[in-house]
PDB file of C-alpha atoms in Angstrom:
ATOM      1  CA  GLY A1013      -0.061  -0.087  -0.192  1.00  0.00           C
ATOM      2  CA  THR A1014       0.851   3.654  -0.115  1.00  0.00           C
ATOM      3  CA  ASN A1015       1.802   5.390   3.300  1.00  0.00           C
ATOM      4  CA  VAL A1016       2.700   9.106   3.919  1.00  0.00           C
ATOM      5  CA  MET A1017       4.411  10.494   6.679  1.00  0.00           C
ATOM      6  CA  ALA A1018       3.922  13.985   7.419  1.00  0.00           C
ATOM      7  CA  CYS A1019       7.012  14.832   9.969  1.00  0.00           C
ATOM      8  CA  ASP A1020      11.227  15.193   9.303  1.00  0.00           C
ATOM      9  CA  LEU A1021      13.105  12.201   9.589  1.00  0.00           C
ATOM     10  CA  THR A1022      16.519  11.611  11.156  1.00  0.00           C
ATOM     11  CA  PHE A1023      17.980   8.306  10.550  1.00  0.00           C
ATOM     12  CA  THR A1024      20.710   7.137  13.246  1.00  0.00           C
ATOM     13  CA  GLY A1025      23.396   4.293  12.661  1.00  0.00           C
ATOM     14  CA  GLN A1026      25.773   2.938  10.692  1.00  0.00           C
ATOM     15  CA  PHE A1027      23.775   1.809   8.096  1.00  0.00           C
ATOM     16  CA  PRO A1028      20.359   3.527   8.125  1.00  0.00           C
ATOM     17  CA  SER A1029      18.367   2.125   5.437  1.00  0.00           C
ATOM     18  CA  ILE A1030      14.083   1.960   4.169  1.00  0.00           C
ATOM     19  CA  ARG A1031      13.263  -1.865   3.266  1.00  0.00           C
ATOM     20  CA  PRO A1032      10.110  -3.368   2.512  1.00  0.00           C
ATOM     21  CA  SER A1033       8.584  -5.604   5.758  1.00  0.00           C
ATOM     22  CA  GLY A1034       7.446  -8.017   3.406  1.00  0.00           C
ATOM     23  CA  PHE A1035       7.063  -9.068  -0.565  1.00  0.00           C
ATOM     24  CA  PRO A1036       6.200  -7.525  -2.471  1.00  0.00           C
ATOM     25  CA  GLY A1037       6.752  -4.197  -0.482  1.00  0.00           C
ATOM     26  CA  GLY A1038       4.510  -0.656  -0.629  1.00  0.00           C
ATOM     27  CA  GLU A1039       5.189   3.019  -1.129  1.00  0.00           C
ATOM     28  CA  LEU A1040       6.349   5.856   1.233  1.00  0.00           C
ATOM     29  CA  THR A1041       5.835   9.401   1.015  1.00  0.00           C
ATOM     30  CA  VAL A1042       7.548  11.761   3.302  1.00  0.00           C
ATOM     31  CA  ILE A1043       6.361  15.421   3.252  1.00  0.00           C
ATOM     32  CA  GLY A1044       9.333  16.883   5.270  1.00  0.00           C
ATOM     33  CA  ASN A1045      13.104  17.021   5.701  1.00  0.00           C
ATOM     34  CA  VAL A1046      14.995  13.534   5.595  1.00  0.00           C
ATOM     35  CA  GLY A1047      19.004  13.444   6.962  1.00  0.00           C
ATOM     36  CA  GLY A1048      21.049  11.869   9.430  1.00  0.00           C
ATOM     37  CA  GLY A1049      23.142  10.058   7.711  1.00  0.00           C
ATOM     38  CA  SER A1050      23.418   8.253   4.165  1.00  0.00           C
ATOM     39  CA  LEU A1051      20.430   5.673   3.409  1.00  0.00           C
ATOM     40  CA  TYR A1052      19.702   3.082   1.373  1.00  0.00           C
ATOM     41  CA  VAL A1053      16.628   2.440  -0.146  1.00  0.00           C
ATOM     42  CA  SER A1054      15.053  -0.841  -1.537  1.00  0.00           C
ATOM     43  CA  ILE A1055      11.124  -0.207  -1.475  1.00  0.00           C
ATOM     44  CA  PRO A1056       8.838  -0.179  -4.593  1.00  0.00           C
ATOM     45  CA  GLN A1057       8.946   3.724  -4.230  1.00  0.00           C
ATOM     46  CA  LEU A1058      10.274   6.134  -1.905  1.00  0.00           C
ATOM     47  CA  VAL A1059       9.233   9.972  -2.249  1.00  0.00           C
ATOM     48  CA  ILE A1060      10.636  12.993  -0.690  1.00  0.00           C
ATOM     49  CA  ARG A1061       8.813  16.276  -0.677  1.00  0.00           C
ATOM     50  CA  GLY A1062      11.312  17.823   1.323  1.00  0.00           C
ATOM     51  CA  GLN A1063      15.366  18.242   1.402  1.00  0.00           C
ATOM     52  CA  PHE A1064      17.570  15.447   1.513  1.00  0.00           C
ATOM     53  CA  THR A1065      20.512  16.447   4.166  1.00  0.00           C
ATOM     54  CA  GLY A1066      21.928  13.320   4.713  1.00  0.00           C
ATOM     55  CA  GLY A1067      24.774  13.184   1.925  1.00  0.00           C
ATOM     56  CA  SER A1068      24.312  10.095   0.238  1.00  0.00           C
ATOM     57  CA  ILE A1069      21.723   8.097  -0.750  1.00  0.00           C
ATOM     58  CA  ARG A1070      21.773   4.845  -2.750  1.00  0.00           C
ATOM     59  CA  VAL A1071      18.652   3.136  -4.368  1.00  0.00           C
ATOM     60  CA  SER A1072      18.715  -0.940  -5.626  1.00  0.00           C
ATOM     61  CA  TYR A1073      15.746  -2.027  -7.615  1.00  0.00           C
ATOM     62  CA  ALA A1074      13.171   0.673  -6.523  1.00  0.00           C
ATOM     63  CA  SER A1075      12.025   3.992  -7.414  1.00  0.00           C
ATOM     64  CA  LEU A1076      12.726   7.033  -5.342  1.00  0.00           C
ATOM     65  CA  ALA A1077      11.259  10.854  -6.254  1.00  0.00           C
ATOM     66  CA  LEU A1078      13.287  13.561  -5.177  1.00  0.00           C
ATOM     67  CA  LEU A1079      10.811  16.517  -5.274  1.00  0.00           C
ATOM     68  CA  GLY A1080      11.410  20.452  -4.260  1.00  0.00           C
ATOM     69  CA  ASP A1081      14.715  22.386  -4.029  1.00  0.00           C
ATOM     70  CA  ASN A1082      17.354  21.231  -2.168  1.00  0.00           C
ATOM     71  CA  PRO A1083      20.296  23.519  -1.764  1.00  0.00           C
ATOM     72  CA  HIS A1084      22.426  20.366   0.192  1.00  0.00           C
ATOM     73  CA  PRO A1085      24.828  18.633  -1.295  1.00  0.00           C
ATOM     74  CA  VAL A1086      23.520  14.835  -2.197  1.00  0.00           C
ATOM     75  CA  SER A1087      25.091  11.812  -4.059  1.00  0.00           C
ATOM     76  CA  ALA A1088      22.459   9.764  -5.633  1.00  0.00           C
ATOM     77  CA  VAL A1089      23.558   6.475  -7.047  1.00  0.00           C
ATOM     78  CA  ILE A1090      20.655   4.176  -8.218  1.00  0.00           C
ATOM     79  CA  GLN A1091      21.101   0.491  -9.855  1.00  0.00           C
ATOM     80  CA  GLY A1092      18.882  -1.384 -11.293  1.00  0.00           C
ATOM     81  CA  THR A1093      16.284  -2.383 -14.135  1.00  0.00           C
ATOM     82  CA  PRO A1094      14.375   0.121 -16.441  1.00  0.00           C
ATOM     83  CA  SER A1095      11.476   0.548 -13.781  1.00  0.00           C
ATOM     84  CA  SER A1096      13.979   1.421 -11.332  1.00  0.00           C
ATOM     85  CA  THR A1097      13.655   5.515 -11.684  1.00  0.00           C
ATOM     86  CA  LEU A1098      14.775   8.194 -10.392  1.00  0.00           C
ATOM     87  CA  ARG A1099      12.592  11.242 -10.590  1.00  0.00           C
ATOM     88  CA  VAL A1100      13.474  15.087 -10.023  1.00  0.00           C
ATOM     89  CA  GLN A1101      11.653  18.249  -9.618  1.00  0.00           C
ATOM     90  CA  GLY A1102      13.055  21.644  -8.487  1.00  0.00           C
ATOM     91  CA  SER A1103      15.908  23.359  -7.933  1.00  0.00           C
ATOM     92  CA  GLN A1104      18.781  20.878  -6.838  1.00  0.00           C
ATOM     93  CA  PRO A1105      21.843  22.154  -8.640  1.00  0.00           C
ATOM     94  CA  ASN A1106      24.403  20.106  -5.890  1.00  0.00           C
ATOM     95  CA  LEU A1107      22.270  16.989  -6.613  1.00  0.00           C
ATOM     96  CA  ASN A1108      25.137  14.610  -8.307  1.00  0.00           C
ATOM     97  CA  ILE A1109      23.478  11.410  -9.408  1.00  0.00           C
ATOM     98  CA  THR A1110      25.326   7.933 -10.850  1.00  0.00           C
ATOM     99  CA  MET A1111      23.136   5.717 -12.499  1.00  0.00           C
ATOM    100  CA  LEU A1112      24.415   2.007 -12.595  1.00  0.00           C
ATOM    101  CA  LEU A1113      24.556  -0.941 -14.952  1.00  0.00           C
ATOM    102  CA  GLU A1114      23.024  -3.895 -13.664  1.00  0.00           C
ATOM    103  CA  MET A1115      25.431  -6.415 -14.599  1.00  0.00           C
ATOM    104  CA  GLU A1116      23.195 -10.055 -14.299  1.00  0.00           C
ATOM    105  CA  ILE A1117      20.666  -8.652 -16.946  1.00  0.00           C
ATOM    106  CA  PRO A1118      22.553  -6.583 -18.286  1.00  0.00           C
ATOM    107  CA  SER A1119      20.081  -3.029 -18.051  1.00  0.00           C
ATOM    108  CA  CYS A1120      20.342   0.190 -16.477  1.00  0.00           C
ATOM    109  CA  PRO A1121      17.609   2.241 -14.759  1.00  0.00           C
ATOM    110  CA  ALA A1122      16.127   5.725 -15.824  1.00  0.00           C
ATOM    111  CA  LEU A1123      16.199   9.233 -14.683  1.00  0.00           C
ATOM    112  CA  THR A1124      12.885  11.812 -15.479  1.00  0.00           C
ATOM    113  CA  GLY A1125      11.708  14.722 -14.207  1.00  0.00           C
ATOM    114  CA  ASP A1126      12.452  18.784 -14.673  1.00  0.00           C
ATOM    115  CA  GLY A1127      14.407  21.254 -12.534  1.00  0.00           C
ATOM    116  CA  VAL A1128      18.322  21.697 -12.056  1.00  0.00           C
ATOM    117  CA  VAL A1129      20.717  19.227 -10.899  1.00  0.00           C
ATOM    118  CA  GLY A1130      24.590  18.585 -10.734  1.00  0.00           C
ATOM    119  CA  ASP A1131      26.555  16.213 -13.092  1.00  0.00           C
ATOM    120  CA  VAL A1132      24.892  13.201 -14.333  1.00  0.00           C
ATOM    121  CA  THR A1133      26.460  10.031 -14.944  1.00  0.00           C
ATOM    122  CA  VAL A1134      24.365   7.979 -17.176  1.00  0.00           C
ATOM    123  CA  CYS A1135      23.902   4.387 -17.639  1.00  0.00           C
ATOM    124  CA  GLY A1136      20.531   3.461 -18.664  1.00  0.00           C
ATOM    125  CA  THR A1137      17.595   6.616 -20.232  1.00  0.00           C
ATOM    126  CA  VAL A1138      17.011  10.209 -19.114  1.00  0.00           C
ATOM    127  CA  THR A1139      13.946  11.627 -19.887  1.00  0.00           C
ATOM    128  CA  PRO A1140      12.989  15.206 -19.332  1.00  0.00           C
ATOM    129  CA  ASP A1141       9.457  16.187 -18.622  1.00  0.00           C
ATOM    130  CA  SER A1142      10.551  19.881 -20.169  1.00  0.00           C
ATOM    131  CA  THR A1143      13.474  21.209 -19.101  1.00  0.00           C
ATOM    132  CA  LEU A1144      16.096  19.518 -16.920  1.00  0.00           C
ATOM    133  CA  SER A1145      19.211  21.503 -16.451  1.00  0.00           C
ATOM    134  CA  VAL A1146      22.697  19.603 -15.493  1.00  0.00           C
ATOM    135  CA  LYS A1147      26.329  20.516 -14.964  1.00  0.00           C
ATOM    136  CA  ASN A1148      28.406  17.855 -16.526  1.00  0.00           C
ATOM    137  CA  PHE A1149      26.598  15.061 -18.555  1.00  0.00           C
ATOM    138  CA  GLY A1150      27.674  11.668 -19.676  1.00  0.00           C
ATOM    139  CA  GLY A1151      29.257   7.987 -18.929  1.00  0.00           C
ATOM    140  CA  GLN A1152      31.062   5.385 -19.799  1.00  0.00           C
ATOM    141  CA  GLY A1153      30.714   2.541 -22.214  1.00  0.00           C
ATOM    142  CA  ALA A1154      29.187   2.096 -25.492  1.00  0.00           C
ATOM    143  CA  PRO A1155      26.782   4.999 -26.521  1.00  0.00           C
ATOM    144  CA  GLY A1156      23.798   2.975 -26.519  1.00  0.00           C
ATOM    145  CA  TRP A1157      24.146   2.650 -22.574  1.00  0.00           C
ATOM    146  CA  ARG A1158      23.644   6.345 -22.627  1.00  0.00           C
ATOM    147  CA  VAL A1159      19.875   7.318 -23.945  1.00  0.00           C
ATOM    148  CA  LEU A1160      18.101  10.678 -23.717  1.00  0.00           C
ATOM    149  CA  ASN A1161      14.736  10.438 -24.829  1.00  0.00           C
ATOM    150  CA  ILE A1162      13.263  13.737 -26.069  1.00  0.00           C
ATOM    151  CA  ARG A1163       9.341  13.728 -25.876  1.00  0.00           C
ATOM    152  CA  LEU A1164       7.190  16.231 -28.422  1.00  0.00           C
ATOM    153  CA  SER A1165       3.722  16.843 -26.938  1.00  0.00           C
ATOM    154  CA  GLY A1166       3.557  20.935 -28.263  1.00  0.00           C
ATOM    155  CA  THR A1167       5.062  23.902 -30.097  1.00  0.00           C
ATOM    156  CA  ASN A1168       5.538  26.061 -27.004  1.00  0.00           C
ATOM    157  CA  VAL A1169       8.506  25.919 -24.334  1.00  0.00           C
ATOM    158  CA  GLY A1170       7.465  23.052 -21.430  1.00  0.00           C
ATOM    159  CA  GLU A1171       5.251  21.038 -23.992  1.00  0.00           C
ATOM    160  CA  TYR A1172       9.029  19.280 -25.336  1.00  0.00           C
ATOM    161  CA  GLY A1173      11.761  17.910 -23.472  1.00  0.00           C
ATOM    162  CA  LYS A1174      14.980  19.611 -23.540  1.00  0.00           C
ATOM    163  CA  LEU A1175      18.237  18.562 -21.799  1.00  0.00           C
ATOM    164  CA  VAL A1176      20.761  21.931 -20.809  1.00  0.00           C
ATOM    165  CA  ALA A1177      24.341  21.408 -20.323  1.00  0.00           C
ATOM    166  CA  SER A1178      26.879  24.191 -18.376  1.00  0.00           C
ATOM    167  CA  GLY A1179      29.547  21.693 -18.679  1.00  0.00           C
ATOM    168  CA  ASP A1180      31.144  18.575 -20.510  1.00  0.00           C
ATOM    169  CA  LEU A1181      28.048  16.887 -22.771  1.00  0.00           C
ATOM    170  CA  ASN A1182      28.835  13.643 -24.028  1.00  0.00           C
ATOM    171  CA  LEU A1183      25.980  12.546 -25.391  1.00  0.00           C
ATOM    172  CA  GLY A1184      25.081   8.511 -26.505  1.00  0.00           C
ATOM    173  CA  MET A1185      21.954   8.395 -27.918  1.00  0.00           C
ATOM    174  CA  VAL A1186      18.965  10.517 -28.722  1.00  0.00           C
ATOM    175  CA  ARG A1187      15.287   9.366 -29.155  1.00  0.00           C
ATOM    176  CA  LEU A1188      12.652  11.204 -30.515  1.00  0.00           C
ATOM    177  CA  PHE A1189       9.035  10.591 -29.322  1.00  0.00           C
ATOM    178  CA  PRO A1190       5.985  12.657 -30.489  1.00  0.00           C
ATOM    179  CA  SER A1191       2.734  12.873 -29.789  1.00  0.00           C
ATOM    180  CA  PHE A1192       0.077  12.084 -32.298  1.00  0.00           C
ATOM    181  CA  GLY A1193      -0.851  15.712 -32.713  1.00  0.00           C
ATOM    182  CA  PHE A1194       2.776  17.226 -33.084  1.00  0.00           C
ATOM    183  CA  ASN A1195       2.666  18.686 -36.451  1.00  0.00           C
ATOM    184  CA  PRO A1196       4.268  22.524 -35.840  1.00  0.00           C
ATOM    185  CA  GLN A1197       3.966  24.972 -38.822  1.00  0.00           C
ATOM    186  CA  ALA A1198       7.417  25.271 -41.379  1.00  0.00           C
ATOM    187  CA  GLY A1199       9.873  26.911 -39.809  1.00  0.00           C
ATOM    188  CA  GLN A1200       9.323  26.362 -36.030  1.00  0.00           C
ATOM    189  CA  VAL A1201      12.570  25.496 -34.226  1.00  0.00           C
ATOM    190  CA  PHE A1202      12.771  23.305 -31.502  1.00  0.00           C
ATOM    191  CA  THR A1203      16.160  23.676 -29.378  1.00  0.00           C
ATOM    192  CA  ILE A1204      16.055  19.736 -27.973  1.00  0.00           C
ATOM    193  CA  VAL A1205      19.814  19.870 -26.469  1.00  0.00           C
ATOM    194  CA  GLU A1206      21.442  23.201 -24.977  1.00  0.00           C
ATOM    195  CA  LYS A1207      24.861  23.560 -24.417  1.00  0.00           C
ATOM    196  CA  THR A1208      25.706  26.382 -22.205  1.00  0.00           C
ATOM    197  CA  SER A1209      29.427  26.007 -22.068  1.00  0.00           C
ATOM    198  CA  LEU A1210      31.873  26.899 -24.712  1.00  0.00           C
ATOM    199  CA  GLY A1211      32.872  24.063 -27.138  1.00  0.00           C
ATOM    200  CA  PRO A1212      30.698  22.461 -30.275  1.00  0.00           C
ATOM    201  CA  ILE A1213      28.748  19.120 -29.599  1.00  0.00           C
ATOM    202  CA  ALA A1214      30.960  16.498 -29.377  1.00  0.00           C
ATOM    203  CA  ASN A1215      29.128  13.817 -31.754  1.00  0.00           C
ATOM    204  CA  ALA A1216      26.476  13.790 -34.183  1.00  0.00           C
ATOM    205  CA  ILE A1217      23.807  11.699 -32.788  1.00  0.00           C
ATOM    206  CA  PHE A1218      21.696  11.728 -35.764  1.00  0.00           C
ATOM    207  CA  GLY A1219      24.030  11.811 -38.301  1.00  0.00           C
ATOM    208  CA  PRO A1220      25.808  14.681 -40.347  1.00  0.00           C
ATOM    209  CA  GLU A1221      25.023  18.116 -39.652  1.00  0.00           C
ATOM    210  CA  GLY A1222      21.644  18.925 -41.884  1.00  0.00           C
ATOM    211  CA  THR A1223      20.419  15.331 -41.852  1.00  0.00           C
ATOM    212  CA  ILE A1224      16.441  15.239 -42.217  1.00  0.00           C
ATOM    213  CA  THR A1225      14.553  13.001 -39.981  1.00  0.00           C
ATOM    214  CA  ASN A1226      10.723  12.643 -40.522  1.00  0.00           C
ATOM    215  CA  LEU A1227       8.463  12.564 -37.245  1.00  0.00           C
ATOM    216  CA  ASN A1228       4.446  12.284 -37.670  1.00  0.00           C
ATOM    217  CA  GLY A1229       5.073  12.451 -41.972  1.00  0.00           C
ATOM    218  CA  MET A1230       6.986  15.693 -41.063  1.00  0.00           C
ATOM    219  CA  PRO A1231      10.402  16.468 -42.082  1.00  0.00           C
ATOM    220  CA  PHE A1232      12.645  18.203 -39.581  1.00  0.00           C
ATOM    221  CA  ARG A1233      16.547  19.280 -40.352  1.00  0.00           C
ATOM    222  CA  ILE A1234      18.844  18.770 -37.832  1.00  0.00           C
ATOM    223  CA  SER A1235      21.337  21.162 -36.824  1.00  0.00           C
ATOM    224  CA  TYR A1236      24.393  20.768 -33.798  1.00  0.00           C
ATOM    225  CA  VAL A1237      24.919  24.677 -34.563  1.00  0.00           C
ATOM    226  CA  GLY A1238      21.765  26.125 -33.201  1.00  0.00           C
ATOM    227  CA  GLY A1239      20.770  28.427 -30.945  1.00  0.00           C
ATOM    228  CA  ASP A1240      24.177  30.180 -30.042  1.00  0.00           C
ATOM    229  CA  GLY A1241      26.111  27.814 -32.035  1.00  0.00           C
ATOM    230  CA  ASN A1242      26.587  25.034 -30.513  1.00  0.00           C
ATOM    231  CA  ASP A1243      22.835  23.645 -29.780  1.00  0.00           C
ATOM    232  CA  VAL A1244      20.896  20.757 -30.784  1.00  0.00           C
ATOM    233  CA  THR A1245      17.779  21.656 -32.881  1.00  0.00           C
ATOM    234  CA  LEU A1246      14.910  20.516 -34.680  1.00  0.00           C
ATOM    235  CA  THR A1247      13.570  22.782 -37.357  1.00  0.00           C
ATOM    236  CA  ALA A1248      10.466  21.791 -39.323  1.00  0.00           C
ATOM    237  CA  THR A1249      10.614  22.021 -43.120  1.00  0.00           C
ATOM    238  CA  PRO A1250       8.210  21.960 -46.182  1.00  0.00           C
ATOM    239  CA  PRO A1251       7.779  18.233 -47.532  1.00  0.00           C
ATOM    240  CA  ARG A1252       8.434  17.971 -51.251  1.00  0.00           C
ATOM    241  CA  LEU A1253       6.139  18.276 -53.073  1.00  0.00           C
ATOM    242  CA  ASP A1254       6.846  15.657 -56.128  1.00  0.00           C
ATOM    243  CA  ILE A1255       5.157  16.677 -59.415  1.00  0.00           C
ATOM    244  CA  ALA A1256       5.050  13.647 -61.897  1.00  0.00           C
ATOM    245  CA  ARG A1257       3.545  13.672 -65.689  1.00  0.00           C
ATOM    246  CA  THR A1258       1.147  11.263 -65.937  1.00  0.00           C
ATOM    247  CA  ASN A1259       0.389  12.041 -70.016  1.00  0.00           C
ATOM    248  CA  ALA A1260       0.914  14.924 -72.554  1.00  0.00           C
ATOM    249  CA  ALA A1261      -2.179  16.568 -70.481  1.00  0.00           C
ATOM    250  CA  GLN A1262      -1.898  15.963 -66.588  1.00  0.00           C
ATOM    251  CA  VAL A1263       0.643  15.830 -63.786  1.00  0.00           C
ATOM    252  CA  ARG A1264       0.082  14.276 -60.565  1.00  0.00           C
ATOM    253  CA  LEU A1265       0.686  15.765 -57.365  1.00  0.00           C
ATOM    254  CA  SER A1266       1.392  14.277 -54.263  1.00  0.00           C
ATOM    255  CA  TRP A1267       2.796  14.935 -50.392  1.00  0.00           C
ATOM    256  CA  PRO A1268       1.987  13.686 -46.752  1.00  0.00           C
ATOM    257  CA  THR A1269      -1.127  14.866 -46.196  1.00  0.00           C
ATOM    258  CA  ASN A1270      -0.818  15.058 -42.371  1.00  0.00           C
ATOM    259  CA  TYR A1271       1.298  18.497 -43.525  1.00  0.00           C
ATOM    260  CA  PRO A1272      -0.861  21.288 -43.248  1.00  0.00           C
ATOM    261  CA  GLY A1273       1.092  23.933 -45.378  1.00  0.00           C
ATOM    262  CA  PHE A1274       0.040  21.934 -48.410  1.00  0.00           C
ATOM    263  CA  GLN A1275      -3.834  22.364 -50.033  1.00  0.00           C
ATOM    264  CA  LEU A1276      -5.013  21.279 -52.886  1.00  0.00           C
ATOM    265  CA  GLN A1277      -6.732  24.429 -54.851  1.00  0.00           C
ATOM    266  CA  ARG A1278      -8.442  23.020 -58.020  1.00  0.00           C
ATOM    267  CA  ALA A1279      -8.110  19.104 -58.980  1.00  0.00           C
ATOM    268  CA  SER A1280      -8.946  20.187 -62.865  1.00  0.00           C
ATOM    269  CA  ALA A1281      -7.477  22.582 -65.405  1.00  0.00           C
TER     270      ALA A1281
END
């Protein structure tokens, strides 16, 4: 079941932990500050709606949500399968996150949310709800172990995912997930990765500069020199209008039917 505690929690002892009393365990929401020392979490889900002041927190095969502003230095380590998640929200600039590989399967956990955090060492998927700002972003191993998921639900800021990095940026894979109704007008630009530090984007995650990718049948041009010169942007571009002569007196026009920029005005001469 779900349990809610509206109070501050202070742990003592050498190895404080929050563990389930039985299988499969439940969920615990703490509305208050949690501290006293390093903490180990193995219940299915722990939500802290306050500040964690214990210094370090480790999550194994469980999910943790750190919600709210927190200026305290925190080291968060999460290990497990993709169902093991860390969710962040608010300004937590001194929260450094390490996502560890599960060797037996093998697989990696997931990071979601928005706001401001510190360094993120990635093994798994990172999915910003809107804008997620980090210091350094990277990790070891093959690029396939470092996956940034960008959801595109609308054309306004906050309606699509965006990663902002103020330090080093080492991207692996980036996957784009447009919603069914995502059909922007030609010329609209979406900054999905913003690098506020100096230097170019290190690797061409979508292919060469100017690569065209199709989302919901619409073409988007990829750039790694967008924004102030080193951001990853998607620009909606008009699709190609194909004109083919069928006989001496007729031609055939074809274009993606879900693109609103082309409308057939007259069907005959």
